Tab-separated table of C-alpha atoms and ligand atoms in Angstrom:
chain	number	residue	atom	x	y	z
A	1	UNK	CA	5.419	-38.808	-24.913
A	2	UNK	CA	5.713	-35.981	-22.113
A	3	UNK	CA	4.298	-32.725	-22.820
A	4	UNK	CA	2.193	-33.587	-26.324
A	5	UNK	CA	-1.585	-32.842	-25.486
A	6	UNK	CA	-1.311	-31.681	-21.798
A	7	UNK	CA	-2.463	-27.647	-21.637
A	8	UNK	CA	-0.559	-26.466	-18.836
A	9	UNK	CA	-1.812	-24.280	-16.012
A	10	UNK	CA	-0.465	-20.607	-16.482
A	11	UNK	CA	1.629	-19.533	-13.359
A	12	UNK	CA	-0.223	-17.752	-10.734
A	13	UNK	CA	0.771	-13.967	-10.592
A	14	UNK	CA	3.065	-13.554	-6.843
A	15	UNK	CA	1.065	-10.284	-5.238
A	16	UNK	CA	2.529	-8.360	-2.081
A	17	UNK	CA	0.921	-5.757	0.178
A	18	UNK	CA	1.732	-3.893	2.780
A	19	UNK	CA	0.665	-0.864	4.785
A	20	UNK	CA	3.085	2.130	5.471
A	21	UNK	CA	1.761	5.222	6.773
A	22	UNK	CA	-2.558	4.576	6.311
A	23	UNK	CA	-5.323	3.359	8.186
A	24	UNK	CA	-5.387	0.018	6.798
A	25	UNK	CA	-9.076	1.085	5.107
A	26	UNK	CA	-7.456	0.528	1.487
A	27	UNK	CA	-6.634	-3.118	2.364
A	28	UNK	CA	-10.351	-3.488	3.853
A	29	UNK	CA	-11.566	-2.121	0.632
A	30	UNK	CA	-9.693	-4.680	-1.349
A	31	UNK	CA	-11.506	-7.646	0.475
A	32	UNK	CA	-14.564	-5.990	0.065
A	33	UNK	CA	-14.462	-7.460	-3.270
A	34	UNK	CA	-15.833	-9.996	-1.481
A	35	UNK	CA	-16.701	-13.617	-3.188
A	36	UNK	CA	-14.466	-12.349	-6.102
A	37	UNK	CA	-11.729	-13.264	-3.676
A	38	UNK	CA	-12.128	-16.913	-4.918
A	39	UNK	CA	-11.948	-16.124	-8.515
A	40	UNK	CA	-9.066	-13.899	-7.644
A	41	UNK	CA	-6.752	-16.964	-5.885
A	42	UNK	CA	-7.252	-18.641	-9.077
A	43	UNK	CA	-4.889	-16.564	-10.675
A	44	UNK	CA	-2.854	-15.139	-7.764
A	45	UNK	CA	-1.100	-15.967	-4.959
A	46	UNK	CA	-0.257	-14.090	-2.131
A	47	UNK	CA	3.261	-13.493	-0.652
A	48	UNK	CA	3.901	-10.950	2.049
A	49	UNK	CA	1.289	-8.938	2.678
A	50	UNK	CA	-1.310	-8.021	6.023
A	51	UNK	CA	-3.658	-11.152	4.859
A	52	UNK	CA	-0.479	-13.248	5.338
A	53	UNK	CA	1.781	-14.980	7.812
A	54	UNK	CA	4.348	-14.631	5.583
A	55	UNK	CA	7.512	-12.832	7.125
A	56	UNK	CA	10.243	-12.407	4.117
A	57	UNK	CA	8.762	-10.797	1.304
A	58	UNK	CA	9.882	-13.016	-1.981
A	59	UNK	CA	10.378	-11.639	-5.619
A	60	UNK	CA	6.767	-11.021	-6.762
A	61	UNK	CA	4.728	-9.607	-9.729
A	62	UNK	CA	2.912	-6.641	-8.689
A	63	UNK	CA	3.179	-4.930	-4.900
A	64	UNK	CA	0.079	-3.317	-3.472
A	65	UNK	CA	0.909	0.149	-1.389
A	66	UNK	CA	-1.024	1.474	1.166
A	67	UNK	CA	0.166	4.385	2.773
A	68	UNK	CA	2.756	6.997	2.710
A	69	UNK	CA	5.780	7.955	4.139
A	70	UNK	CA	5.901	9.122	8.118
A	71	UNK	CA	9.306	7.747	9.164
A	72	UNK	CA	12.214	6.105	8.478
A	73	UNK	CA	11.368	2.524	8.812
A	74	UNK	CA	8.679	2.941	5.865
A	75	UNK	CA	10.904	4.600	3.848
A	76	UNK	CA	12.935	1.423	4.000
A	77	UNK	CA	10.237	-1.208	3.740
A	78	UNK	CA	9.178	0.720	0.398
A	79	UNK	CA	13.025	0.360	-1.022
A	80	UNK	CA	12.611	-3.518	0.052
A	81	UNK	CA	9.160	-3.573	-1.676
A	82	UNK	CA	10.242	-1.525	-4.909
A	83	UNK	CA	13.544	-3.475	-5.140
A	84	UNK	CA	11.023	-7.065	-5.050
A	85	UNK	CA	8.168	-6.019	-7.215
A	86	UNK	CA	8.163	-5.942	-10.898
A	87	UNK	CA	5.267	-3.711	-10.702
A	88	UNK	CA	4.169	-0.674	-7.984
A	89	UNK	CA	1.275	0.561	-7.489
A	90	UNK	CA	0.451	3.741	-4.882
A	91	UNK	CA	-2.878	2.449	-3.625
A	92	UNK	CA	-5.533	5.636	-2.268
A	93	UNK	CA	-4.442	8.826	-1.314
A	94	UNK	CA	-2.343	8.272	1.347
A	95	UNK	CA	0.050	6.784	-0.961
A	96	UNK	CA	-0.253	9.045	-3.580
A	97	UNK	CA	-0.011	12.630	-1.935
A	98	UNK	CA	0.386	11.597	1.806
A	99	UNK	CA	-3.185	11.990	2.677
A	100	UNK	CA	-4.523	12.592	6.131
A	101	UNK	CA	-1.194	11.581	7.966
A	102	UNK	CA	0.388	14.763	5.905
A	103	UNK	CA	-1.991	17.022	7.517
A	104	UNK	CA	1.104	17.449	9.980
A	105	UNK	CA	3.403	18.667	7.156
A	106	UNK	CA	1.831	22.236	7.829
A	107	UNK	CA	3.633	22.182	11.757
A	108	UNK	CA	6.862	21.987	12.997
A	109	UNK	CA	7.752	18.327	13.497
A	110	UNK	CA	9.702	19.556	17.066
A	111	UNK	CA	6.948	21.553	18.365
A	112	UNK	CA	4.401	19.013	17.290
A	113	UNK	CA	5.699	16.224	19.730
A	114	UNK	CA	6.473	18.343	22.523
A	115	UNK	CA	2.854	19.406	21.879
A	116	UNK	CA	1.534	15.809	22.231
A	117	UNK	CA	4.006	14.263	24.736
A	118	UNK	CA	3.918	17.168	27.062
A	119	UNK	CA	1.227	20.016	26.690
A	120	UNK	CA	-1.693	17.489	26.530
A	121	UNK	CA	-4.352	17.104	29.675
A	122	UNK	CA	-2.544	14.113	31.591
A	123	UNK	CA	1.146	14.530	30.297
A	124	UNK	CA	3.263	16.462	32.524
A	125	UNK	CA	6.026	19.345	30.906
A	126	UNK	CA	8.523	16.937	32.177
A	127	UNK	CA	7.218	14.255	30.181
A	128	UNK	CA	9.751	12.302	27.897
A	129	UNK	CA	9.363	12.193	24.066
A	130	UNK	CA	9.857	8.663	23.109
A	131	UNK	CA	13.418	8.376	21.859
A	132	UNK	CA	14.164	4.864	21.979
A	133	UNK	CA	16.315	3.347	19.258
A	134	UNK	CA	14.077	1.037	18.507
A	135	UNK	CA	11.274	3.341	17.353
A	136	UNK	CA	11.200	4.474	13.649
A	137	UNK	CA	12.838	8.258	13.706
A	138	UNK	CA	9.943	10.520	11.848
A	139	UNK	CA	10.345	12.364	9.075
A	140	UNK	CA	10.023	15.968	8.891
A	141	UNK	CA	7.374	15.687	6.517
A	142	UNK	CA	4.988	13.273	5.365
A	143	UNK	CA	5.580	12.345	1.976
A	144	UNK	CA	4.444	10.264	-1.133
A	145	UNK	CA	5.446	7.092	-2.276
A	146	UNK	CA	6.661	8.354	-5.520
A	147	UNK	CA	8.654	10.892	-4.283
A	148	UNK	CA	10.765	8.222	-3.320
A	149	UNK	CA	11.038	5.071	-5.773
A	150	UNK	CA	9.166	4.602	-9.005
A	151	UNK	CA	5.591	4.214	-9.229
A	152	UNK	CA	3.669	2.390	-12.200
A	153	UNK	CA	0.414	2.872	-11.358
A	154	UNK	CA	-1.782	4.949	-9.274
A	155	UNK	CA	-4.908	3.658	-8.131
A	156	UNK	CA	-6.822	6.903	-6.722
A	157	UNK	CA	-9.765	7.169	-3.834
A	158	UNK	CA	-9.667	6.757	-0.180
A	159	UNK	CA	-9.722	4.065	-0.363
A	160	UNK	CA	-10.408	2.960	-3.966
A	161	UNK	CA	-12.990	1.089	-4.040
A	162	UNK	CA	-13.458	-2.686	-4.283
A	163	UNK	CA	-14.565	-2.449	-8.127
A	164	UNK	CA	-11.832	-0.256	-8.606
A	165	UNK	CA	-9.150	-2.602	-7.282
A	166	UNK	CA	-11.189	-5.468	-8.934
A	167	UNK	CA	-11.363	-3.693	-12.684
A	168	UNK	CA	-7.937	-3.075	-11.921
A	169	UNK	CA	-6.247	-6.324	-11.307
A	170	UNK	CA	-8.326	-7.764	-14.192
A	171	UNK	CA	-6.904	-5.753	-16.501
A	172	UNK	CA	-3.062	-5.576	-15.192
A	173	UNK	CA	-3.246	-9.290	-15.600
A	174	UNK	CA	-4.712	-9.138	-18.898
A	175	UNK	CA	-1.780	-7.057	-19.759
A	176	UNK	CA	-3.581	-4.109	-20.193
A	177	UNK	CA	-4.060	-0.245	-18.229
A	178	UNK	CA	-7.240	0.481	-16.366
A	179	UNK	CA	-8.682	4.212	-17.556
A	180	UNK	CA	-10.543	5.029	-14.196
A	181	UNK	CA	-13.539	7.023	-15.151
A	182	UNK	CA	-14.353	10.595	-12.794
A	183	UNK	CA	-17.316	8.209	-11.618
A	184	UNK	CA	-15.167	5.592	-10.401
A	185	UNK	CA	-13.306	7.988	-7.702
A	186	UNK	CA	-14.494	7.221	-4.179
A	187	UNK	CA	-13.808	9.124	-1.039
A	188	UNK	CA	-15.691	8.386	1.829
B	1	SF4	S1	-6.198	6.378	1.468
B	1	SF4	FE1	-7.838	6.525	3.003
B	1	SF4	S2	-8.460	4.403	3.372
B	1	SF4	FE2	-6.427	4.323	2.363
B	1	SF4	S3	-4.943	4.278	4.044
B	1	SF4	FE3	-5.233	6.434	3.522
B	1	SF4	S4	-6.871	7.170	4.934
B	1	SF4	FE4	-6.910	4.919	4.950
């Protein structure tokens, strides 16, 4: 008889990541939970993310975001990755208030290009500012991913730290909330 006596394997949580506007030092952080990695897989699997080669981001579980909003193109990928994800979470402070990228929300987007494309030592005053088509059109500020689409969860630091994103995961699979302690906030 098929299916008396045969414990079935629970299906693996789907898990996407990406980077929008961030230094990539939140997704280093998350490997830095280092052999935990293996007990992780056991219980996730990865779809699009930057530890992938996957190119079309599937419907998943829970999406990992690093990284705020500079320009159009992230704007969209976060749509794309809100619209896939059953869960968000804003991942360091990038994510969550902008972080260093939004240290440019204090200048004048216009006078902060011609600034760097043609006031700097080697660029001339006739120097173009990139305008081709293909390039993402900046916004006017940087902004966070929640001013955007929903977030469910904010996972704090910069970048979090390994045990944070560890304690974390453990518990969102367990069905439960992670209360991050003042101890447990790490900026480097
Ligand atoms: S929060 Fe910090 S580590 Fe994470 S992307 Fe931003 S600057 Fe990098």
């Amino acid at each position: 008889m098929s299916g008396v006596g045969v414990s079935q394997t629970p299906p693996k949580f789907r898990v996407a990541t990406v980077s929008l506007a961030g230094c990539f030092g939140c997704h280093m952080s998350f490997l830095d939970i280092d052999e935990r990695l293996f007990e992780l897989i056991e219980h996730i699997e990865f779809d699009r993310s930057p530890l992938t080669d996957i190119k079309t981001l599937g419907q998943c579980d829970i999406g990992l975001i690093e990284g705020g909003l500079c320009n159009a193109e992230n704007v969209q990928v976060l749509r794309d990755f809100r619209a896939h994800c059953k869960t968000l979470v804003a991942v360091g402070a990038c994510a969550i208030n902008g972080g260093l990228p939004a240290q440019r929300n204090h200048l004048d987007l216009a006078t902060l290009l011609a600034d760097v494309y043609r006031c700097r030592p080697g660029m001339s005053s006739g120097s173009a500012i990139p305008n081709d088509p293909e390039l993402p059109l900046p916004l006017n500020k940087v902004r966070p991913v929640h001013e955007v689409v929903h977030v469910d969860y904010f996972l704090p630091g910069c970048p979090p730290s390994a045990d944070t994103f560890w304690r974390f995961l453990c518990e969102w699979m367990a069905g439960r909330t992670l209360h991050l302690d003042h101890d447990s906030l790490h900026y480097d």
